[in-house]
mmCIF file of C-alpha atoms in Angstrom:
data_model
loop_
_atom_site.group_PDB
_atom_site.id
_atom_site.type_symbol
_atom_site.label_atom_id
_atom_site.label_comp_id
_atom_site.label_asym_id
_atom_site.label_seq_id
_atom_site.Cartn_x
_atom_site.Cartn_y
_atom_site.Cartn_z
ATOM 1 C CA MET P 1 73.982 -114.237 -148.785
ATOM 2 C CA ASP P 2 73.314 -116.580 -151.776
ATOM 3 C CA THR P 3 72.802 -115.292 -155.254
ATOM 4 C CA LEU P 4 69.049 -115.828 -155.128
ATOM 5 C CA GLU P 5 68.624 -113.767 -151.977
ATOM 6 C CA LEU P 6 70.997 -111.134 -153.248
ATOM 7 C CA ALA P 7 69.026 -110.801 -156.495
ATOM 8 C CA GLU P 8 65.724 -110.553 -154.628
ATOM 9 C CA LYS P 9 67.126 -107.730 -152.375
ATOM 10 C CA VAL P 10 68.475 -105.804 -155.310
ATOM 11 C CA GLU P 11 65.060 -106.113 -157.077
ATOM 12 C CA ARG P 12 63.357 -104.621 -154.009
ATOM 13 C CA GLY P 13 65.693 -101.634 -154.173
ATOM 14 C CA ASP P 14 68.002 -102.486 -151.275
ATOM 15 C CA ARG P 15 71.027 -100.177 -151.699
ATOM 16 C CA ARG P 16 73.286 -102.241 -149.503
ATOM 17 C CA ALA P 17 72.456 -105.365 -151.526
ATOM 18 C CA LEU P 18 72.993 -103.327 -154.683
ATOM 19 C CA ALA P 19 76.428 -102.245 -153.450
ATOM 20 C CA ARG P 20 77.338 -105.870 -152.803
ATOM 21 C CA ALA P 21 76.108 -106.963 -156.207
ATOM 22 C CA VAL P 22 78.266 -104.268 -157.892
ATOM 23 C CA THR P 23 81.265 -105.455 -155.925
ATOM 24 C CA LEU P 24 80.468 -108.966 -157.172
ATOM 25 C CA VAL P 25 80.293 -108.012 -160.848
ATOM 26 C CA GLU P 26 83.586 -106.095 -160.536
ATOM 27 C CA SER P 27 85.460 -109.092 -159.043
ATOM 28 C CA GLY P 28 87.918 -110.777 -161.321
ATOM 29 C CA ARG P 29 87.654 -114.113 -159.546
ATOM 30 C CA ALA P 30 86.214 -116.914 -161.684
ATOM 31 C CA ASP P 31 83.838 -118.088 -158.965
ATOM 32 C CA HIS P 32 82.564 -114.536 -158.400
ATOM 33 C CA ARG P 33 81.992 -114.056 -162.136
ATOM 34 C CA ALA P 34 79.891 -117.216 -162.352
ATOM 35 C CA GLU P 35 77.794 -115.935 -159.367
ATOM 36 C CA ALA P 36 77.539 -112.423 -160.975
ATOM 37 C CA VAL P 37 76.224 -114.031 -164.218
ATOM 38 C CA THR P 38 73.560 -115.904 -162.217
ATOM 39 C CA VAL P 39 72.439 -112.695 -160.428
ATOM 40 C CA LEU P 40 72.338 -110.700 -163.714
ATOM 41 C CA GLU P 41 70.294 -113.479 -165.512
ATOM 42 C CA ARG P 42 67.767 -113.412 -162.727
ATOM 43 C CA LEU P 43 67.462 -109.708 -162.615
ATOM 44 C CA ALA P 44 67.193 -109.447 -166.401
ATOM 45 C CA LYS P 45 63.717 -110.986 -166.029
ATOM 46 C CA THR P 46 62.382 -107.763 -164.284
ATOM 47 C CA GLY P 47 62.466 -106.008 -167.668
ATOM 48 C CA ARG P 48 63.199 -102.648 -166.023
ATOM 49 C CA GLN P 49 64.869 -99.939 -168.010
ATOM 50 C CA ALA P 50 66.515 -96.776 -166.868
ATOM 51 C CA LEU P 51 67.629 -93.712 -168.862
ATOM 52 C CA ARG P 52 71.433 -94.336 -169.190
ATOM 53 C CA ILE P 53 73.375 -91.060 -169.631
ATOM 54 C CA GLY P 54 77.120 -91.192 -170.325
ATOM 55 C CA LEU P 55 78.979 -88.027 -169.236
ATOM 56 C CA SER P 56 82.496 -87.058 -170.260
ATOM 57 C CA GLY P 57 84.563 -83.988 -170.118
ATOM 58 C CA THR P 58 88.016 -82.608 -169.703
ATOM 59 C CA PRO P 59 89.485 -82.856 -166.176
ATOM 60 C CA GLY P 60 88.509 -79.835 -164.086
ATOM 61 C CA VAL P 61 85.441 -79.111 -166.138
ATOM 62 C CA GLY P 62 83.229 -79.724 -163.108
ATOM 63 C CA LYS P 63 81.722 -83.080 -163.783
ATOM 64 C CA SER P 64 81.178 -84.055 -160.181
ATOM 65 C CA THR P 65 79.648 -80.625 -159.398
ATOM 66 C CA PHE P 66 77.389 -80.886 -162.369
ATOM 67 C CA ILE P 67 76.367 -84.443 -161.589
ATOM 68 C CA GLU P 68 75.451 -83.440 -157.982
ATOM 69 C CA ALA P 69 73.397 -80.474 -159.095
ATOM 70 C CA PHE P 70 71.737 -82.372 -161.957
ATOM 71 C CA GLY P 71 71.032 -85.383 -159.743
ATOM 72 C CA MET P 72 69.456 -83.166 -157.004
ATOM 73 C CA MET P 73 67.211 -81.612 -159.645
ATOM 74 C CA LEU P 74 66.060 -84.985 -160.846
ATOM 75 C CA ILE P 75 65.412 -86.233 -157.289
ATOM 76 C CA ALA P 76 63.289 -83.128 -156.698
ATOM 77 C CA ARG P 77 61.169 -84.303 -159.613
ATOM 78 C CA GLY P 78 60.616 -87.654 -157.951
ATOM 79 C CA LEU P 79 63.187 -89.657 -159.944
ATOM 80 C CA ARG P 80 65.688 -92.129 -158.441
ATOM 81 C CA VAL P 81 69.207 -91.543 -159.689
ATOM 82 C CA ALA P 82 72.257 -93.870 -159.734
ATOM 83 C CA VAL P 83 75.774 -92.401 -160.359
ATOM 84 C CA LEU P 84 78.581 -94.776 -161.588
ATOM 85 C CA ALA P 85 81.718 -92.659 -161.430
ATOM 86 C CA VAL P 86 84.790 -94.238 -162.902
ATOM 87 C CA ASP P 87 88.036 -93.080 -161.327
ATOM 88 C CA PRO P 88 91.427 -93.200 -163.039
ATOM 89 C CA SER P 89 93.801 -95.909 -161.749
ATOM 90 C CA SER P 90 97.456 -95.484 -161.271
ATOM 91 C CA ALA P 91 99.519 -97.163 -164.039
ATOM 92 C CA ARG P 92 102.172 -97.928 -161.457
ATOM 93 C CA SER P 93 100.281 -99.131 -158.338
ATOM 94 C CA GLY P 94 96.811 -99.810 -159.861
ATOM 95 C CA GLY P 95 95.275 -97.840 -156.976
ATOM 96 C CA SER P 96 92.481 -95.193 -157.325
ATOM 97 C CA ILE P 97 91.381 -92.379 -155.089
ATOM 98 C CA LEU P 98 87.644 -93.076 -155.478
ATOM 99 C CA GLY P 99 86.742 -89.707 -154.144
ATOM 100 C CA ASP P 100 83.637 -88.910 -156.188
ATOM 101 C CA LYS P 101 81.311 -89.703 -153.223
ATOM 102 C CA THR P 102 82.892 -87.116 -151.046
ATOM 103 C CA ARG P 103 82.609 -84.541 -153.841
ATOM 104 C CA MET P 104 78.856 -85.198 -154.143
ATOM 105 C CA ASP P 105 78.071 -84.785 -150.383
ATOM 106 C CA ARG P 106 74.438 -83.546 -150.794
ATOM 107 C CA LEU P 107 73.584 -86.183 -153.341
ATOM 108 C CA SER P 108 75.185 -89.106 -151.374
ATOM 109 C CA ARG P 109 72.795 -88.296 -148.453
ATOM 110 C CA GLU P 110 69.631 -88.623 -150.581
ATOM 111 C CA ALA P 111 67.537 -91.772 -150.159
ATOM 112 C CA GLY P 112 66.802 -91.782 -153.857
ATOM 113 C CA ALA P 113 70.441 -91.682 -154.926
ATOM 114 C CA PHE P 114 73.106 -94.360 -155.318
ATOM 115 C CA ILE P 115 76.714 -93.309 -155.897
ATOM 116 C CA ARG P 116 79.299 -95.889 -156.792
ATOM 117 C CA PRO P 117 82.882 -94.995 -157.639
ATOM 118 C CA SER P 118 84.812 -97.660 -159.465
ATOM 119 C CA PRO P 119 88.533 -97.885 -160.565
ATOM 120 C CA SER P 120 89.118 -97.688 -164.284
ATOM 121 C CA GLN P 121 91.998 -100.176 -163.983
ATOM 122 C CA THR P 122 93.462 -100.598 -167.546
ATOM 123 C CA HIS P 123 90.209 -100.646 -169.447
ATOM 124 C CA LEU P 124 89.619 -98.686 -172.654
ATOM 125 C CA GLY P 125 88.349 -95.177 -172.208
ATOM 126 C CA GLY P 126 88.399 -95.244 -168.425
ATOM 127 C CA VAL P 127 85.176 -97.159 -168.336
ATOM 128 C CA ALA P 128 85.612 -100.210 -165.971
ATOM 129 C CA ARG P 129 85.022 -103.496 -167.735
ATOM 130 C CA ARG P 130 82.013 -104.316 -165.530
ATOM 131 C CA THR P 131 80.390 -100.900 -165.478
ATOM 132 C CA ARG P 132 77.972 -102.195 -168.058
ATOM 133 C CA ASP P 133 76.822 -104.942 -165.599
ATOM 134 C CA ALA P 134 76.636 -102.396 -162.812
ATOM 135 C CA VAL P 135 74.256 -100.365 -165.073
ATOM 136 C CA ALA P 136 72.028 -103.373 -165.426
ATOM 137 C CA LEU P 137 71.967 -103.896 -161.689
ATOM 138 C CA CYS P 138 70.849 -100.269 -161.069
ATOM 139 C CA GLU P 139 68.136 -100.690 -163.633
ATOM 140 C CA ALA P 140 66.930 -103.836 -161.887
ATOM 141 C CA ALA P 141 66.967 -101.991 -158.532
ATOM 142 C CA GLY P 142 64.399 -99.466 -159.902
ATOM 143 C CA PHE P 143 66.521 -96.477 -160.638
ATOM 144 C CA ASP P 144 65.079 -94.111 -163.249
ATOM 145 C CA VAL P 145 68.268 -92.450 -164.418
ATOM 146 C CA VAL P 146 71.856 -93.885 -164.468
ATOM 147 C CA LEU P 147 74.654 -91.385 -164.870
ATOM 148 C CA ILE P 148 77.921 -92.794 -166.041
ATOM 149 C CA GLU P 149 80.838 -90.394 -165.326
ATOM 150 C CA THR P 150 83.958 -91.343 -167.225
ATOM 151 C CA VAL P 151 87.660 -90.407 -166.511
ATOM 152 C CA GLY P 152 88.215 -87.665 -169.016
ATOM 153 C CA VAL P 153 88.330 -87.037 -172.729
ATOM 154 C CA GLY P 154 90.302 -89.057 -175.192
ATOM 155 C CA GLN P 155 89.698 -90.817 -178.481
ATOM 156 C CA SER P 156 89.075 -94.125 -176.633
ATOM 157 C CA GLU P 157 86.559 -92.517 -174.315
ATOM 158 C CA THR P 158 83.795 -93.042 -176.857
ATOM 159 C CA VAL P 159 83.428 -96.652 -175.570
ATOM 160 C CA VAL P 160 80.832 -94.990 -173.165
ATOM 161 C CA ALA P 161 78.419 -94.586 -176.021
ATOM 162 C CA GLU P 162 78.238 -98.437 -176.102
ATOM 163 C CA MET P 163 76.496 -98.436 -172.704
ATOM 164 C CA ALA P 164 74.449 -95.230 -172.737
ATOM 165 C CA ASP P 165 71.253 -94.109 -174.271
ATOM 166 C CA MET P 166 72.667 -90.624 -174.472
ATOM 167 C CA PHE P 167 76.165 -89.189 -174.511
ATOM 168 C CA VAL P 168 76.733 -85.767 -172.902
ATOM 169 C CA LEU P 169 79.955 -83.848 -173.350
ATOM 170 C CA LEU P 170 80.758 -81.242 -170.681
ATOM 171 C CA LEU P 171 83.056 -78.432 -171.617
ATOM 172 C CA ALA P 172 84.574 -75.404 -169.863
ATOM 173 C CA PRO P 173 84.420 -71.867 -171.352
ATOM 174 C CA ALA P 174 87.274 -71.278 -173.860
ATOM 175 C CA GLY P 175 88.397 -74.859 -173.315
ATOM 176 C CA GLY P 176 88.363 -75.821 -177.018
ATOM 177 C CA ASP P 177 92.109 -76.157 -177.298
ATOM 178 C CA GLU P 178 91.966 -79.039 -174.842
ATOM 179 C CA LEU P 179 90.029 -81.068 -177.318
ATOM 180 C CA GLN P 180 92.339 -80.569 -180.348
ATOM 181 C CA GLY P 181 93.155 -83.863 -181.954
ATOM 182 C CA VAL P 182 90.322 -85.757 -180.313
ATOM 183 C CA LYS P 183 87.550 -83.211 -180.871
ATOM 184 C CA ARG P 184 85.896 -84.812 -183.929
ATOM 185 C CA GLY P 185 85.728 -88.274 -182.487
ATOM 186 C CA ILE P 186 84.133 -87.125 -179.274
ATOM 187 C CA MET P 187 81.796 -84.633 -181.012
ATOM 188 C CA GLU P 188 80.525 -87.358 -183.422
ATOM 189 C CA MET P 189 79.388 -89.253 -180.376
ATOM 190 C CA ALA P 190 77.892 -86.465 -178.420
ATOM 191 C CA ASP P 191 74.152 -85.989 -178.310
ATOM 192 C CA LEU P 192 74.291 -82.852 -176.190
ATOM 193 C CA ILE P 193 77.315 -80.468 -175.427
ATOM 194 C CA LEU P 194 76.956 -78.522 -172.199
ATOM 195 C CA VAL P 195 79.265 -75.625 -171.646
ATOM 196 C CA ASN P 196 79.712 -75.465 -167.843
ATOM 197 C CA LYS P 197 80.646 -72.575 -165.592
ATOM 198 C CA ALA P 198 78.431 -70.179 -167.521
ATOM 199 C CA ASP P 199 78.351 -67.650 -164.746
ATOM 200 C CA GLY P 200 80.057 -64.540 -163.488
ATOM 201 C CA ASP P 201 83.069 -63.362 -165.541
ATOM 202 C CA LEU P 202 83.101 -66.540 -167.548
ATOM 203 C CA LYS P 203 79.548 -66.123 -168.852
ATOM 204 C CA THR P 204 80.604 -64.156 -171.934
ATOM 205 C CA SER P 205 83.351 -66.644 -172.695
ATOM 206 C CA ALA P 206 80.845 -69.501 -172.179
ATOM 207 C CA SER P 207 78.481 -67.934 -174.713
ATOM 208 C CA ARG P 208 81.132 -67.658 -177.299
ATOM 209 C CA THR P 209 82.330 -71.273 -176.620
ATOM 210 C CA CYS P 210 78.748 -72.494 -176.968
ATOM 211 C CA ALA P 211 78.280 -70.640 -180.283
ATOM 212 C CA ASP P 212 81.590 -72.120 -181.626
ATOM 213 C CA TYR P 213 80.488 -75.626 -180.828
ATOM 214 C CA ALA P 214 77.002 -75.186 -182.037
ATOM 215 C CA GLY P 215 78.476 -74.083 -185.462
ATOM 216 C CA ALA P 216 80.829 -77.025 -185.461
ATOM 217 C CA LEU P 217 77.962 -79.436 -184.845
ATOM 218 C CA ARG P 218 76.133 -78.193 -187.887
ATOM 219 C CA LEU P 219 79.200 -79.269 -190.010
ATOM 220 C CA LEU P 220 78.963 -82.804 -188.883
ATOM 221 C CA ARG P 221 77.224 -85.514 -190.879
ATOM 222 C CA LYS P 222 73.593 -85.948 -189.988
ATOM 223 C CA ARG P 223 72.893 -89.041 -187.919
ATOM 224 C CA PRO P 224 69.723 -91.116 -188.418
ATOM 225 C CA GLN P 225 69.114 -91.305 -184.678
ATOM 226 C CA ASP P 226 68.747 -87.504 -184.309
ATOM 227 C CA PRO P 227 65.695 -85.271 -185.002
ATOM 228 C CA GLU P 228 66.074 -81.778 -186.315
ATOM 229 C CA GLY P 229 68.177 -79.574 -184.168
ATOM 230 C CA PHE P 230 70.264 -82.370 -182.598
ATOM 231 C CA PRO P 231 72.952 -82.707 -181.502
ATOM 232 C CA LYS P 232 73.172 -79.297 -179.811
ATOM 233 C CA ALA P 233 75.171 -77.122 -177.576
ATOM 234 C CA MET P 234 73.842 -75.331 -174.458
ATOM 235 C CA MET P 235 75.199 -73.421 -171.535
ATOM 236 C CA VAL P 236 74.721 -74.416 -167.833
ATOM 237 C CA SER P 237 76.121 -73.422 -164.452
ATOM 238 C CA ALA P 238 76.351 -76.320 -162.082
ATOM 239 C CA ALA P 239 77.526 -73.941 -159.276
ATOM 240 C CA GLN P 240 74.571 -71.664 -159.654
ATOM 241 C CA GLU P 241 72.232 -74.507 -160.827
ATOM 242 C CA THR P 242 71.095 -72.618 -163.901
ATOM 243 C CA GLY P 243 70.292 -74.275 -167.338
ATOM 244 C CA LEU P 244 69.826 -77.689 -165.787
ATOM 245 C CA THR P 245 66.076 -77.780 -166.261
ATOM 246 C CA GLU P 246 66.502 -76.746 -169.819
ATOM 247 C CA ALA P 247 69.151 -79.419 -170.385
ATOM 248 C CA TRP P 248 66.802 -82.070 -168.899
ATOM 249 C CA ALA P 249 63.999 -80.881 -171.170
ATOM 250 C CA GLU P 250 66.233 -81.339 -174.179
ATOM 251 C CA ILE P 251 67.250 -84.809 -173.030
ATOM 252 C CA GLU P 252 63.591 -85.874 -172.561
ATOM 253 C CA ALA P 253 62.750 -84.519 -175.996
ATOM 254 C CA LEU P 254 65.541 -86.432 -177.664
ATOM 255 C CA ILE P 255 64.844 -89.710 -175.915
ATOM 256 C CA GLY P 256 61.163 -89.381 -176.505
ATOM 257 C CA TRP P 257 61.720 -88.929 -180.246
ATOM 258 C CA ARG P 258 64.085 -91.908 -180.358
ATOM 259 C CA ARG P 259 61.557 -94.082 -178.635
ATOM 260 C CA GLU P 260 58.773 -93.093 -181.029
ATOM 261 C CA ASN P 261 60.925 -93.721 -184.066
ATOM 262 C CA GLY P 262 62.406 -97.155 -183.055
ATOM 263 C CA HIS P 263 65.924 -95.989 -182.373
ATOM 264 C CA TRP P 264 65.901 -96.720 -178.584
ATOM 265 C CA GLN P 265 65.418 -100.479 -178.796
ATOM 266 C CA GLY P 266 67.546 -100.774 -181.940
ATOM 267 C CA ARG P 267 70.494 -99.110 -180.287
ATOM 268 C CA ARG P 268 70.119 -101.227 -177.092
ATOM 269 C CA ALA P 269 70.120 -104.429 -179.176
ATOM 270 C CA GLU P 270 73.385 -103.169 -180.923
ATOM 271 C CA GLN P 271 74.919 -102.467 -177.590
ATOM 272 C CA ALA P 272 73.958 -105.941 -176.183
ATOM 273 C CA ARG P 273 75.779 -107.502 -179.171
ATOM 274 C CA PHE P 274 78.843 -105.333 -178.643
ATOM 275 C CA TRP P 275 79.155 -106.365 -174.959
ATOM 276 C CA PHE P 276 78.760 -110.033 -175.754
ATOM 277 C CA GLN P 277 81.662 -109.738 -178.238
ATOM 278 C CA GLU P 278 83.622 -107.705 -175.623
ATOM 279 C CA ASP P 279 83.102 -110.330 -172.986
ATOM 280 C CA VAL P 280 84.429 -112.977 -175.388
ATOM 281 C CA ARG P 281 87.550 -110.909 -176.174
ATOM 282 C CA GLN P 282 88.111 -110.339 -172.458
ATOM 283 C CA ALA P 283 87.727 -113.947 -171.673
ATOM 284 C CA LEU P 284 90.283 -114.884 -174.425
ATOM 285 C CA LEU P 285 92.767 -112.282 -173.025
ATOM 286 C CA ALA P 286 92.274 -113.662 -169.536
ATOM 287 C CA GLN P 287 93.768 -116.990 -170.733
ATOM 288 C CA LEU P 288 97.118 -115.164 -171.028
ATOM 289 C CA GLN P 289 97.052 -114.330 -167.330
ATOM 290 C CA THR P 290 97.373 -117.866 -166.013
ATOM 291 C CA PRO P 291 100.623 -118.827 -164.396
ATOM 292 C CA ASP P 292 101.526 -121.315 -167.127
ATOM 293 C CA ALA P 293 100.599 -118.853 -169.934
ATOM 294 C CA ARG P 294 102.711 -116.111 -168.328
ATOM 295 C CA ALA P 295 105.684 -118.411 -167.991
ATOM 296 C CA ARG P 296 105.366 -119.549 -171.664
ATOM 297 C CA MET P 297 105.097 -115.839 -172.732
ATOM 298 C CA ARG P 298 108.320 -114.985 -170.841
ATOM 299 C CA ALA P 299 110.173 -118.009 -172.366
ATOM 300 C CA LEU P 300 109.038 -117.078 -175.938
ATOM 301 C CA GLY P 301 109.701 -113.355 -175.340
ATOM 302 C CA ASP P 302 113.253 -114.188 -174.165
ATOM 303 C CA ALA P 303 113.778 -116.315 -177.325
ATOM 304 C CA VAL P 304 112.578 -113.418 -179.502
ATOM 305 C CA ALA P 305 114.852 -110.926 -177.653
ATOM 306 C CA ARG P 306 117.838 -113.169 -178.220
ATOM 307 C CA GLY P 307 117.147 -113.421 -181.897
ATOM 308 C CA GLU P 308 116.445 -117.209 -181.743
ATOM 309 C CA MET P 309 113.112 -116.808 -183.402
ATOM 310 C CA PRO P 310 110.994 -114.141 -185.160
ATOM 311 C CA PRO P 311 108.127 -112.530 -183.310
ATOM 312 C CA GLY P 312 105.532 -113.941 -185.741
ATOM 313 C CA ARG P 313 106.703 -117.534 -185.136
ATOM 314 C CA ALA P 314 106.657 -116.999 -181.314
ATOM 315 C CA ALA P 315 103.178 -115.637 -181.495
ATOM 316 C CA GLN P 316 101.976 -118.651 -183.527
ATOM 317 C CA ASP P 317 103.573 -121.017 -180.990
ATOM 318 C CA MET P 318 101.889 -119.190 -178.149
ATOM 319 C CA LEU P 319 98.465 -119.447 -179.883
ATOM 320 C CA ALA P 320 98.996 -123.079 -180.539
ATOM 321 C CA ASP P 321 99.773 -123.710 -176.876
ATOM 322 C CA LEU P 322 96.555 -121.876 -175.826
ATOM 323 C CA ARG P 323 94.542 -123.967 -178.355
ATOM 324 C CA ALA P 324 96.075 -127.146 -176.908
ATOM 325 C CA VAL P 325 95.153 -126.149 -173.347
ATOM 326 C CA SER P 326 91.691 -125.293 -174.349
ATOM 327 C CA ALA P 327 91.171 -128.583 -176.207
ATOM 328 C CA SER P 328 92.507 -130.608 -173.247
ATOM 329 C CA SER P 329 90.328 -128.693 -170.701
ATOM 330 C CA GLY P 330 87.226 -129.296 -172.890
ATOM 331 C CA LYS P 331 87.682 -133.017 -172.864
#
């Protein structure tokens, strides 16, 4: 299948073609990257936009359960839902379990849903480098809502905010201690905090946790992209599917306000600039992965280890070599 045919099938909403296109944009091969750029350029002309929702939370908080229940509710409302679930990769082997699709059994069988697990590899915040491109593919395929599930909570996890229109933080009852040290950075990014598992014996604890975070949110600096009352904390139960309708109503209210007040397109323009700069940075780092570059790095590293040259001088020599290779290849 050539790039033109692939793009046309994605535009028609063909889920198999969409899966192939996502595989293409995730590939690290240079020829695949060139084909991916061609597909993305063609699909950008559709002008379609979906609501992008980034979702993060501590491990075990019930992200997959929440996404399935939330996605089923949206589909019942006639919306098409795409889920891009980023799985943690092993630092030793590089492998990932990629089990999100099996944990969302009901949602995966829906014709209006598309679930794609991807390995985080070594990328900042557990968001795979090409997830941003996968989001664009899902938009072009006509999905109304794209949910981006990230690996967990950490200071670097906030990179998800650079590809989402709204950032949702999912918490467990009495789980505040798990966020110590990273709480402020995450909360400053959050548009909506949802305390999950607000049912049974945990309901009282969930209510207390929700009140604690609601109070903490009021202490944060007011953001220009928020109307009165946002960001806010709410209780939900993914297992009992309660609070989901109310959460969706708040999401719609916030997004509607941002559209009317010019924050939607402004933020998307900022994100496009960010990902252009990120692609440039990644392309520069990729130059260090060529066989010649790795060999030169090893040689200079050995010289530094033996005390024959300082690290700063070795770094300058390495950069000079890269510039020389770049200049010769450009001739």
